Every structure is written in C-alpha cells, then in structure tokens.
Amino acid sequence: MTNGTADRPPARRPGGRNARVRAQILDATVELVARDGIAGFRYEEVAEFAGVHKTSVYRNWPDREELVVEALLRYAEDLASVADTGDIHRDLVDFLLALAGGLETPFGRTLEQAIQPARHSSSVQALTRILDQRVAAMQRRVDTAVDRGELPPVDSSFLGEMISGPVHLIVNRGMRPFTRTDAERIVGVVLAGLRATAPHA
C-alpha cells in the first residue's frame, strides 16, 4: 500500500534521518569555518567531522560554496531577527546584545573577517544574503514603530548603521565586553537624536 507516495518525488523526509544528517553536516561546516576561516575551509573534511558518509555531503551539497552559504545563513539567522514587544527601545537593545553575542563567538569573528569579500569570494553570496536579512528585519521593525507613533519617519538602514556600528567597534577591539548598559546608551542616544531632528508637521 503506497498511501499516495507514488505521486511524490522519492525525496527526503523533512523530519527523518536525512534532516538529522543535514543538521550534522551544517554544524560541522560552521565549526570548520570558525576554526579555519572561509578561505581555509576544506570540503573534504566535513564528512569526517560530521561523522557521516562522504556521499551524504556530496548528495546534499554538490557545490562547496552552497554548503558554506547554507551553513552561514543557518548560523546567522538569530543575528537577523528583531523582536517586536511593542517597545522599540527595548527591542533594539535586545537586538544589539544578540548581535554582540554572535560577534563574540569564533564563528562570528570569522564572519566579521569575511566581510572583506575580495579576500573570500566564496563568502560574498552568503554575506550579502545575511546582511539583506538583517536590513529587512530592521526595516520591518522600524516601519512598525513609525506606524505606531513610537518613532518619527526614519531611514531604517541609517538607524541600523547608527546603532550597530558601535557594537562592531567595541567587540572587534576586544578590550572589554559589550554590556546591556552599552546597548541602552547607544539606543537612547540614537533614538533621542532622531526624535530631536525629525521635521515637525
């Protein structure tokens, strides 16, 4: 009895063994990229590191770059999200803390280094997509805040650059940890500046 499976492609079951194998391969890729950098990442090592057969890697990702891209995107998903609690100040503070936490990991540091695409051309596609996701998430949250009257009309890309720039500076210097107090001050100053300079109707 086929239960209608003959109509479907002989594809992988999303919740089955293949999903676990794919997760193991992506996790291994993240660890190898964090260890060796994107330029030093060796496709051949993934199967051994993940504890799976080589064919599982080649079948799912015949192209090395696609594997790197998917692993980067999977890891960076949390960096791309901005919560909506109804309090724009709090949500941006939490966003900065999550961003700093991600940047302080070995993988986050690799991601930061890879933003120089001339050195790591294989990462360009992934980085562009990660940055696009972050810009889109920020745009949605800021637009909602503007609609609710929490913020005056504002360029969300500019706002994102203003609040995230100091995070990169503090984390990359590595001289001290990034704290909630830092996030509160950055968001407070930027939002106060936006409100003070907004054209009045």
CSV table of C-alpha atoms in Angstrom, one decimal:
chain,number,residue,atom,x,y,z
A,1,MET,CA,0.0,0.0,0.0
A,2,THR,CA,1.6,3.2,-1.1
A,3,ASN,CA,-0.6,5.8,0.7
A,4,GLY,CA,-0.2,8.1,-2.3
A,5,THR,CA,3.6,8.2,-2.1
A,6,ALA,CA,3.9,7.2,-5.7
A,7,ASP,CA,2.8,10.8,-6.6
A,8,ARG,CA,5.6,12.4,-4.6
A,9,PRO,CA,9.2,12.5,-5.6
A,10,PRO,CA,11.4,10.0,-3.8
A,11,ALA,CA,12.6,12.9,-1.7
A,12,ARG,CA,13.9,13.2,1.7
A,13,ARG,CA,11.6,13.2,4.7
A,14,PRO,CA,11.9,16.6,6.3
A,15,GLY,CA,11.8,15.2,9.9
A,16,GLY,CA,13.6,12.0,9.2
A,17,ARG,CA,17.1,10.7,9.3
A,18,ASN,CA,18.2,12.9,6.4
A,19,ALA,CA,17.2,16.0,8.3
A,20,ARG,CA,19.5,14.9,11.2
A,21,VAL,CA,22.3,14.2,8.8
A,22,ARG,CA,21.9,17.6,7.1
A,23,ALA,CA,22.0,19.3,10.5
A,24,GLN,CA,25.1,17.4,11.5
A,25,ILE,CA,26.8,18.5,8.2
A,26,LEU,CA,25.8,22.1,8.6
A,27,ASP,CA,27.0,22.1,12.3
A,28,ALA,CA,30.3,20.6,11.2
A,29,THR,CA,30.7,23.2,8.4
A,30,VAL,CA,30.1,26.0,10.9
A,31,GLU,CA,32.8,24.6,13.3
A,32,LEU,CA,35.3,24.1,10.5
A,33,VAL,CA,34.7,27.6,9.1
A,34,ALA,CA,35.1,29.0,12.6
A,35,ARG,CA,38.4,27.1,13.0
A,36,ASP,CA,39.9,27.6,9.6
A,37,GLY,CA,38.2,30.6,8.1
A,38,ILE,CA,36.2,30.6,4.9
A,39,ALA,CA,39.3,30.6,2.7
A,40,GLY,CA,40.8,27.7,4.6
A,41,PHE,CA,37.6,25.6,4.8
A,42,ARG,CA,38.2,22.2,3.3
A,43,TYR,CA,35.1,20.5,1.8
A,44,GLU,CA,36.7,17.1,2.2
A,45,GLU,CA,36.9,17.3,6.0
A,46,VAL,CA,33.2,17.8,6.5
A,47,ALA,CA,32.0,14.2,6.4
A,48,GLU,CA,34.7,13.0,8.9
A,49,PHE,CA,34.0,16.0,11.2
A,50,ALA,CA,30.2,15.4,11.0
A,51,GLY,CA,30.5,11.6,11.4
A,52,VAL,CA,28.6,10.9,8.2
A,53,HIS,CA,29.5,9.3,4.9
A,54,LYS,CA,31.1,11.4,2.2
A,55,THR,CA,28.2,10.7,-0.2
A,56,SER,CA,25.8,12.4,2.2
A,57,VAL,CA,27.7,15.7,1.8
A,58,TYR,CA,28.1,15.4,-1.9
A,59,ARG,CA,24.5,14.4,-2.5
A,60,ASN,CA,23.1,17.3,-0.4
A,61,TRP,CA,25.6,19.9,-1.5
A,62,PRO,CA,27.4,19.1,-4.7
A,63,ASP,CA,28.9,22.6,-4.6
A,64,ARG,CA,31.2,23.7,-1.8
A,65,GLU,CA,30.1,27.3,-1.9
A,66,GLU,CA,26.4,26.3,-1.5
A,67,LEU,CA,27.3,24.3,1.6
A,68,VAL,CA,29.2,27.3,3.1
A,69,VAL,CA,26.4,29.7,2.2
A,70,GLU,CA,23.7,27.5,3.8
A,71,ALA,CA,25.8,27.0,7.0
A,72,LEU,CA,26.5,30.7,7.3
A,73,LEU,CA,22.8,31.5,6.8
A,74,ARG,CA,21.7,28.9,9.3
A,75,TYR,CA,24.1,30.2,11.9
A,76,ALA,CA,23.3,33.8,11.3
A,77,GLU,CA,19.5,33.5,11.5
A,78,ASP,CA,19.4,34.8,15.1
A,79,LEU,CA,21.5,37.8,14.2
A,80,ALA,CA,18.9,38.8,11.6
A,81,SER,CA,15.9,38.9,13.9
A,82,VAL,CA,14.5,41.9,15.7
A,83,ALA,CA,11.7,41.1,18.2
A,84,ASP,CA,8.5,43.1,18.5
A,85,THR,CA,7.4,43.6,22.1
A,86,GLY,CA,5.8,46.9,21.4
A,87,ASP,CA,8.8,48.8,22.9
A,88,ILE,CA,11.2,49.9,20.1
A,89,HIS,CA,13.9,50.9,22.6
A,90,ARG,CA,13.9,47.6,24.4
A,91,ASP,CA,13.7,45.6,21.1
A,92,LEU,CA,16.7,47.5,19.7
A,93,VAL,CA,18.7,47.0,22.9
A,94,ASP,CA,18.0,43.2,22.8
A,95,PHE,CA,19.0,43.2,19.1
A,96,LEU,CA,22.3,44.8,19.9
A,97,LEU,CA,23.0,42.4,22.7
A,98,ALA,CA,22.2,39.4,20.4
A,99,LEU,CA,24.4,40.9,17.7
A,100,ALA,CA,27.3,41.4,20.2
A,101,GLY,CA,26.9,37.9,21.5
A,102,GLY,CA,27.0,36.5,17.9
A,103,LEU,CA,30.1,38.6,17.0
A,104,GLU,CA,32.0,37.4,20.1
A,105,THR,CA,31.8,33.8,19.1
A,106,PRO,CA,34.7,32.2,17.0
A,107,PHE,CA,32.3,31.9,14.1
A,108,GLY,CA,31.1,35.5,14.5
A,109,ARG,CA,34.7,36.7,14.3
A,110,THR,CA,35.2,34.6,11.1
A,111,LEU,CA,32.1,36.2,9.7
A,112,GLU,CA,33.4,39.7,10.5
A,113,GLN,CA,36.7,39.0,8.8
A,114,ALA,CA,34.9,37.6,5.8
A,115,ILE,CA,33.1,40.9,5.2
A,116,GLN,CA,36.2,41.8,3.1
A,117,PRO,CA,34.8,40.0,0.1
A,118,ALA,CA,37.9,40.5,-2.1
A,119,ARG,CA,39.8,38.0,0.2
A,120,HIS,CA,37.0,35.4,0.5
A,121,SER,CA,35.0,35.5,-2.7
A,122,SER,CA,33.1,32.3,-1.8
A,123,SER,CA,31.5,34.1,1.1
A,124,VAL,CA,30.1,37.0,-0.8
A,125,GLN,CA,26.8,35.4,-1.6
A,126,ALA,CA,26.2,34.3,2.0
A,127,LEU,CA,27.2,37.6,3.5
A,128,THR,CA,25.1,39.6,1.1
A,129,ARG,CA,22.1,37.4,2.0
A,130,ILE,CA,22.8,37.7,5.7
A,131,LEU,CA,23.1,41.5,5.5
A,132,ASP,CA,20.0,41.7,3.4
A,133,GLN,CA,18.1,39.7,6.0
A,134,ARG,CA,19.2,42.0,8.8
A,135,VAL,CA,18.3,45.1,6.8
A,136,ALA,CA,14.9,43.6,6.0
A,137,ALA,CA,14.2,42.7,9.6
A,138,MET,CA,15.3,46.1,10.8
A,139,GLN,CA,13.1,47.8,8.1
A,140,ARG,CA,10.0,45.8,9.2
A,141,ARG,CA,10.5,46.6,12.9
A,142,VAL,CA,11.2,50.3,12.3
A,143,ASP,CA,8.3,50.7,9.9
A,144,THR,CA,6.0,49.2,12.6
A,145,ALA,CA,7.4,51.6,15.2
A,146,VAL,CA,6.8,54.6,12.8
A,147,ASP,CA,3.2,53.4,12.1
A,148,ARG,CA,2.6,53.2,15.9
A,149,GLY,CA,4.0,56.6,16.5
A,150,GLU,CA,6.9,55.3,18.5
A,151,LEU,CA,9.4,56.9,16.1
A,152,PRO,CA,9.2,59.7,13.6
A,153,PRO,CA,9.7,58.6,9.9
A,154,VAL,CA,13.2,57.4,9.6
A,155,ASP,CA,15.6,55.7,7.1
A,156,SER,CA,15.8,52.2,8.7
A,157,SER,CA,19.2,51.5,7.1
A,158,PHE,CA,20.6,54.6,8.6
A,159,LEU,CA,19.2,53.7,12.0
A,160,GLY,CA,20.6,50.2,11.7
A,161,GLU,CA,24.1,51.6,10.9
A,162,MET,CA,24.0,54.1,13.7
A,163,ILE,CA,23.1,51.6,16.4
A,164,SER,CA,25.2,48.6,15.1
A,165,GLY,CA,28.4,50.5,14.3
A,166,PRO,CA,29.4,50.9,17.9
A,167,VAL,CA,28.8,47.2,18.7
A,168,HIS,CA,31.2,46.2,15.9
A,169,LEU,CA,33.8,48.7,17.2
A,170,ILE,CA,33.6,47.6,20.9
A,171,VAL,CA,33.6,43.8,20.1
A,172,ASN,CA,36.3,44.0,17.4
A,173,ARG,CA,38.6,45.9,19.7
A,174,GLY,CA,38.2,43.2,22.3
A,175,MET,CA,39.2,45.5,25.1
A,176,ARG,CA,36.1,44.9,27.1
A,177,PRO,CA,32.8,43.0,26.9
A,178,PHE,CA,29.8,44.7,25.3
A,179,THR,CA,27.1,45.2,28.0
A,180,ARG,CA,23.4,46.0,28.3
A,181,THR,CA,24.5,49.4,29.6
A,182,ASP,CA,26.3,50.0,26.3
A,183,ALA,CA,23.3,48.9,24.3
A,184,GLU,CA,20.9,51.1,26.4
A,185,ARG,CA,23.2,54.2,25.9
A,186,ILE,CA,23.6,53.6,22.2
A,187,VAL,CA,19.9,53.1,21.5
A,188,GLY,CA,19.0,56.0,23.8
A,189,VAL,CA,21.3,58.5,22.2
A,190,VAL,CA,20.4,57.5,18.6
A,191,LEU,CA,16.6,57.5,19.2
A,192,ALA,CA,16.8,60.8,21.1
A,193,GLY,CA,18.8,62.3,18.2
A,194,LEU,CA,16.3,61.0,15.6
A,195,ARG,CA,13.3,62.4,17.6
A,196,ALA,CA,15.1,65.8,18.1
A,197,THR,CA,16.0,66.2,14.4
A,198,ALA,CA,12.7,64.9,12.9
A,199,PRO,CA,10.9,67.6,10.9
A,200,HIS,CA,7.8,68.7,12.7
A,201,ALA,CA,4.5,68.6,10.9
